Short mmCIF file of N, CA and C in Angstrom, two decimals:
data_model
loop_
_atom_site.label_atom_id
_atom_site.label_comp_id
_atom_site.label_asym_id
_atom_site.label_seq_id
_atom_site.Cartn_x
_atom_site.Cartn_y
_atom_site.Cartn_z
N UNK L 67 -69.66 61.61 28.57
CA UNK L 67 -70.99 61.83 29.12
C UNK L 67 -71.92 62.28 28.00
N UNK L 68 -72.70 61.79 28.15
CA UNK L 68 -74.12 62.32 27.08
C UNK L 68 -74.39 63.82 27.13
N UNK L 69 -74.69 63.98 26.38
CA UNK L 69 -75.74 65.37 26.46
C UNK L 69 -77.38 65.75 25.71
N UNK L 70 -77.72 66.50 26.24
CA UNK L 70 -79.25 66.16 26.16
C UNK L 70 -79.62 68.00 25.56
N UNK L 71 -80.98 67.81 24.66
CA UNK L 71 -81.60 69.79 24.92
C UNK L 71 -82.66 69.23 24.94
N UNK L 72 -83.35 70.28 26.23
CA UNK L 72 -84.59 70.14 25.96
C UNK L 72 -85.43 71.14 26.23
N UNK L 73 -86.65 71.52 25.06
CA UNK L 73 -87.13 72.97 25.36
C UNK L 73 -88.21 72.71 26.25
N UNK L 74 -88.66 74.03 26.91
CA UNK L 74 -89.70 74.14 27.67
C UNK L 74 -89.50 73.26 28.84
N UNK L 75 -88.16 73.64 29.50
CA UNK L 75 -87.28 72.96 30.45
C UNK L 75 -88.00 73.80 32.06
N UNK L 76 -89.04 74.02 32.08
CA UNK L 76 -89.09 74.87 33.25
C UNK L 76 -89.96 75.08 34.31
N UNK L 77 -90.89 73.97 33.86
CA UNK L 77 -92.11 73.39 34.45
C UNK L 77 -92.65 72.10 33.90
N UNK L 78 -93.35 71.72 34.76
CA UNK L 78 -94.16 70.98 34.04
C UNK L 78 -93.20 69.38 33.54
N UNK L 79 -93.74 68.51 32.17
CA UNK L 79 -93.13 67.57 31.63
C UNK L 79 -91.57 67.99 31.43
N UNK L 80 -91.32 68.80 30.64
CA UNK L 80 -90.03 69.48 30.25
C UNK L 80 -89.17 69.42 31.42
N UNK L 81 -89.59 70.03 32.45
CA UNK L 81 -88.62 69.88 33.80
C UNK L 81 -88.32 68.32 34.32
N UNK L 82 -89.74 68.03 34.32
CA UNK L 82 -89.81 66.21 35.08
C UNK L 82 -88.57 65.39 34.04
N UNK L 83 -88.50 65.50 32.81
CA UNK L 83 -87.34 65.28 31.88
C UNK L 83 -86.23 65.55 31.85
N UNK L 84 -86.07 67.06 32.43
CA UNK L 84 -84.29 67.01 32.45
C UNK L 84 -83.95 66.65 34.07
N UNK L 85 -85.14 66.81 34.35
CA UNK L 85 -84.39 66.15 35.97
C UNK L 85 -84.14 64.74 36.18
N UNK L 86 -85.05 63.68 35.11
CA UNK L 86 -84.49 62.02 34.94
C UNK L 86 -83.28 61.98 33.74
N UNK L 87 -83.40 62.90 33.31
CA UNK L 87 -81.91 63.40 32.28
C UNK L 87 -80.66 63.36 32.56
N UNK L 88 -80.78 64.12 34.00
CA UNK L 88 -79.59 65.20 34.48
C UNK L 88 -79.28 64.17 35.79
N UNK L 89 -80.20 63.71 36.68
CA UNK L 89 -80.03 62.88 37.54
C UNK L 89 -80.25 61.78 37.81
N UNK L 90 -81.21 61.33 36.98
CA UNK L 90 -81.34 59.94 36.52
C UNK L 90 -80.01 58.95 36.11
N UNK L 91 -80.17 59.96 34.45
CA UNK L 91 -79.58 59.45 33.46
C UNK L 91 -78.23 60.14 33.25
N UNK L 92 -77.85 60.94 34.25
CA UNK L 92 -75.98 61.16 34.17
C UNK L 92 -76.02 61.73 32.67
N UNK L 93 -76.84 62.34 32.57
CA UNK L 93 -76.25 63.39 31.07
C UNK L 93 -76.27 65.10 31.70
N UNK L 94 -75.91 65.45 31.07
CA UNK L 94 -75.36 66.85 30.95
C UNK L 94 -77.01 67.49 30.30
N UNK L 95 -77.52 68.75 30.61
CA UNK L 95 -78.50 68.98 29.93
C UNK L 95 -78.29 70.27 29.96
N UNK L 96 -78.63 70.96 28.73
CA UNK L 96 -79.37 72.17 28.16
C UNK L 96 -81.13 72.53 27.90
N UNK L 97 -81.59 73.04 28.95
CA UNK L 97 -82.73 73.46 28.47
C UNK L 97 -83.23 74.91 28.53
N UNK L 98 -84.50 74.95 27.89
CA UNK L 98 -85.12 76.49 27.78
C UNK L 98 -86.28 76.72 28.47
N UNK L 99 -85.91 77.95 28.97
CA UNK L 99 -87.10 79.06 29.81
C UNK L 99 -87.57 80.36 29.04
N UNK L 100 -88.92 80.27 29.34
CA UNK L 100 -89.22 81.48 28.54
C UNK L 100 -89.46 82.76 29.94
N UNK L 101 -89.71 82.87 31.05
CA UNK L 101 -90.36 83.68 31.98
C UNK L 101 -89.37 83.05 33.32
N UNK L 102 -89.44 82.23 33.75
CA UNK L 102 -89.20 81.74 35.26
C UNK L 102 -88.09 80.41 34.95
N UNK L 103 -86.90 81.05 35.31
CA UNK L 103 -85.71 80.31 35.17
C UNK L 103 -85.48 79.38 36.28
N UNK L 104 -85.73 78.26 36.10
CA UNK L 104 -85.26 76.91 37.03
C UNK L 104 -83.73 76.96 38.08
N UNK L 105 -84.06 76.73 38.26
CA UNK L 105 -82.20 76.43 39.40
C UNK L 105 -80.70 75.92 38.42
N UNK L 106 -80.49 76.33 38.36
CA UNK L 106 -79.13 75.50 37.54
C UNK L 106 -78.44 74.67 38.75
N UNK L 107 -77.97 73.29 37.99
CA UNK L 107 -77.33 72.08 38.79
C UNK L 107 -75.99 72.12 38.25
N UNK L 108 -75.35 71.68 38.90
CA UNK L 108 -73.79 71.25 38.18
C UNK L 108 -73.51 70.28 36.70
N UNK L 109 -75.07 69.73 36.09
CA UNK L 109 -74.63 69.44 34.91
C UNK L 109 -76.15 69.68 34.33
N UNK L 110 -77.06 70.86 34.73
CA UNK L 110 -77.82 71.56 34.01
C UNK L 110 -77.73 72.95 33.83
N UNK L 111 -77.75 73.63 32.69
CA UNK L 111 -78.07 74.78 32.43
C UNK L 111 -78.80 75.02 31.41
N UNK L 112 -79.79 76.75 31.25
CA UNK L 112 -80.40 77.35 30.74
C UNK L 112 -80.17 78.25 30.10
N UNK L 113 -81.49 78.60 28.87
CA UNK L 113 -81.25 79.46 27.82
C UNK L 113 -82.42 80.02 28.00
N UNK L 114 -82.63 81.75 28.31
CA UNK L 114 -83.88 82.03 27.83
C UNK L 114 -84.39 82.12 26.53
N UNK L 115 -85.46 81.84 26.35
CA UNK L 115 -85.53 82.15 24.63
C UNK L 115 -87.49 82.15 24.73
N UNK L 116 -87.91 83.04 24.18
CA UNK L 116 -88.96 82.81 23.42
C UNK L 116 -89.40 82.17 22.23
N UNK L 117 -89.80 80.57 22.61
CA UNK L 117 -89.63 80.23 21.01
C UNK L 117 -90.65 80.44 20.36
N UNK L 118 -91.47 81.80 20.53
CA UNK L 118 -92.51 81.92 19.51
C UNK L 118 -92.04 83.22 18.60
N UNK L 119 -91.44 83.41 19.59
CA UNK L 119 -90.77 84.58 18.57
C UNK L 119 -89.14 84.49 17.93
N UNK L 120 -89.52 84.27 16.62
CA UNK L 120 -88.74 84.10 15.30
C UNK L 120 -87.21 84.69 15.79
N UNK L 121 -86.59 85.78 16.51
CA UNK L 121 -85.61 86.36 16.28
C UNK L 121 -85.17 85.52 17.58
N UNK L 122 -85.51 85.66 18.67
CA UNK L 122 -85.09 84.98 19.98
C UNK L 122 -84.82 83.70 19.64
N UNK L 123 -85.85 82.84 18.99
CA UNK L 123 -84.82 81.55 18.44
C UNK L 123 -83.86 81.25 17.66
N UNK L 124 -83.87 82.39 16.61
CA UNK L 124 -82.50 82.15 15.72
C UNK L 124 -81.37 82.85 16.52
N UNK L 125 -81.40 83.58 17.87
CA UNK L 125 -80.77 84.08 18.61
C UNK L 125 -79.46 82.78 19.24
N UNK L 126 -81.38 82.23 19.87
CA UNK L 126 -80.59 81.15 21.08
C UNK L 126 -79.81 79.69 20.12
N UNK L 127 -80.27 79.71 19.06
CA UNK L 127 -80.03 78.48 17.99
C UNK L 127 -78.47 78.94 17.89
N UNK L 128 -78.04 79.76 17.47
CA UNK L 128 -76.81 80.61 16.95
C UNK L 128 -76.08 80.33 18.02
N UNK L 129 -76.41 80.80 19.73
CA UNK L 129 -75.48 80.73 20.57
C UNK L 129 -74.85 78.68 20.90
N UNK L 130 -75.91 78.70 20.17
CA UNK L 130 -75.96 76.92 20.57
C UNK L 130 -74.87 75.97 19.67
N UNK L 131 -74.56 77.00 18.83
CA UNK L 131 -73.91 76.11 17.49
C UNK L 131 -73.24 74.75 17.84
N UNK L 132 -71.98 75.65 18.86
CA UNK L 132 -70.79 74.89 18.90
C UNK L 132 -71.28 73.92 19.92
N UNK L 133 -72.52 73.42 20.15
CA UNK L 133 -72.87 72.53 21.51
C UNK L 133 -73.38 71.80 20.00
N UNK L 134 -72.65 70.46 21.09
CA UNK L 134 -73.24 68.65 20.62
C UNK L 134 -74.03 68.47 20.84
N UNK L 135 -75.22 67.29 20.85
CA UNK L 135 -75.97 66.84 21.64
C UNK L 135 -76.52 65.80 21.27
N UNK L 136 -76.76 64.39 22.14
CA UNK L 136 -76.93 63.14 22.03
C UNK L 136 -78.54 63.20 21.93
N UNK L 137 -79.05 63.55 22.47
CA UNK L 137 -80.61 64.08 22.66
C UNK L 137 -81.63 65.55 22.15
N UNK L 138 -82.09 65.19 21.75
CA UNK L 138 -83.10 66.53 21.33
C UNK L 138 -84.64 66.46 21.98
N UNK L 139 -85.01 67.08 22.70
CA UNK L 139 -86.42 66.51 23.20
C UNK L 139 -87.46 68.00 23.30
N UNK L 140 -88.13 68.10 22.19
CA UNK L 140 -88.86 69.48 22.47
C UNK L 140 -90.22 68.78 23.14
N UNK L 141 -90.36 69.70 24.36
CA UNK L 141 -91.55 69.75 25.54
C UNK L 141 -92.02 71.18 25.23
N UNK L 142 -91.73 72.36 24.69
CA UNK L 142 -92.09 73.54 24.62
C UNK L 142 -93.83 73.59 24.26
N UNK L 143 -94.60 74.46 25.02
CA UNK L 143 -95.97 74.19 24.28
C UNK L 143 -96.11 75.74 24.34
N UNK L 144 -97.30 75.68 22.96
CA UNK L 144 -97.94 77.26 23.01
C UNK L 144 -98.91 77.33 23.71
N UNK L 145 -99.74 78.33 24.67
CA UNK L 145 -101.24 78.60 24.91
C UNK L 145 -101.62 79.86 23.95
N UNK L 146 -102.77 79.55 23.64
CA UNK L 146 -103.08 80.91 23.07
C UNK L 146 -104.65 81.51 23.87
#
């Protein structure tokens, strides 16, 4: 089975993506929440992480090592 990451998994485009990902497309997905954690499915799960802040991503990057992945898809956006 494939596997997929994709940030800013939690609204919005990012979500509409791992859900044609995950149920569409029969892959396995990893994505990220920064505030409001999505539902986990039987072949999605989540990472919180702030990716604006420097330590939380080399956090969540680190826990990620030993994960493969066929896909990389950053959706994450900043507002300022």
């Amino acid at each position: 089975m494939k596997r997929a990451f994709v940030t800013g998994a939690s609204k919005g485009i990012g979500l509409a993506i791992i859900d044609k990902l995950a149920l569409g497309g029969g892959c396995e997905v990893v994505g990220t929440y920064n505030s409001t954690k999505p539902k986990e499915q039987d072949n999605i799960k989540y990472v919180k992480v702030d990716l604006s802040n420097r330590t939380e991503l080399l956090e969540a990057l680190e826990s990620l090592k030993p994960e493969k992945f066929d896909y990389i898809v950053n959706c994450a956006g900043l507002f300022g």
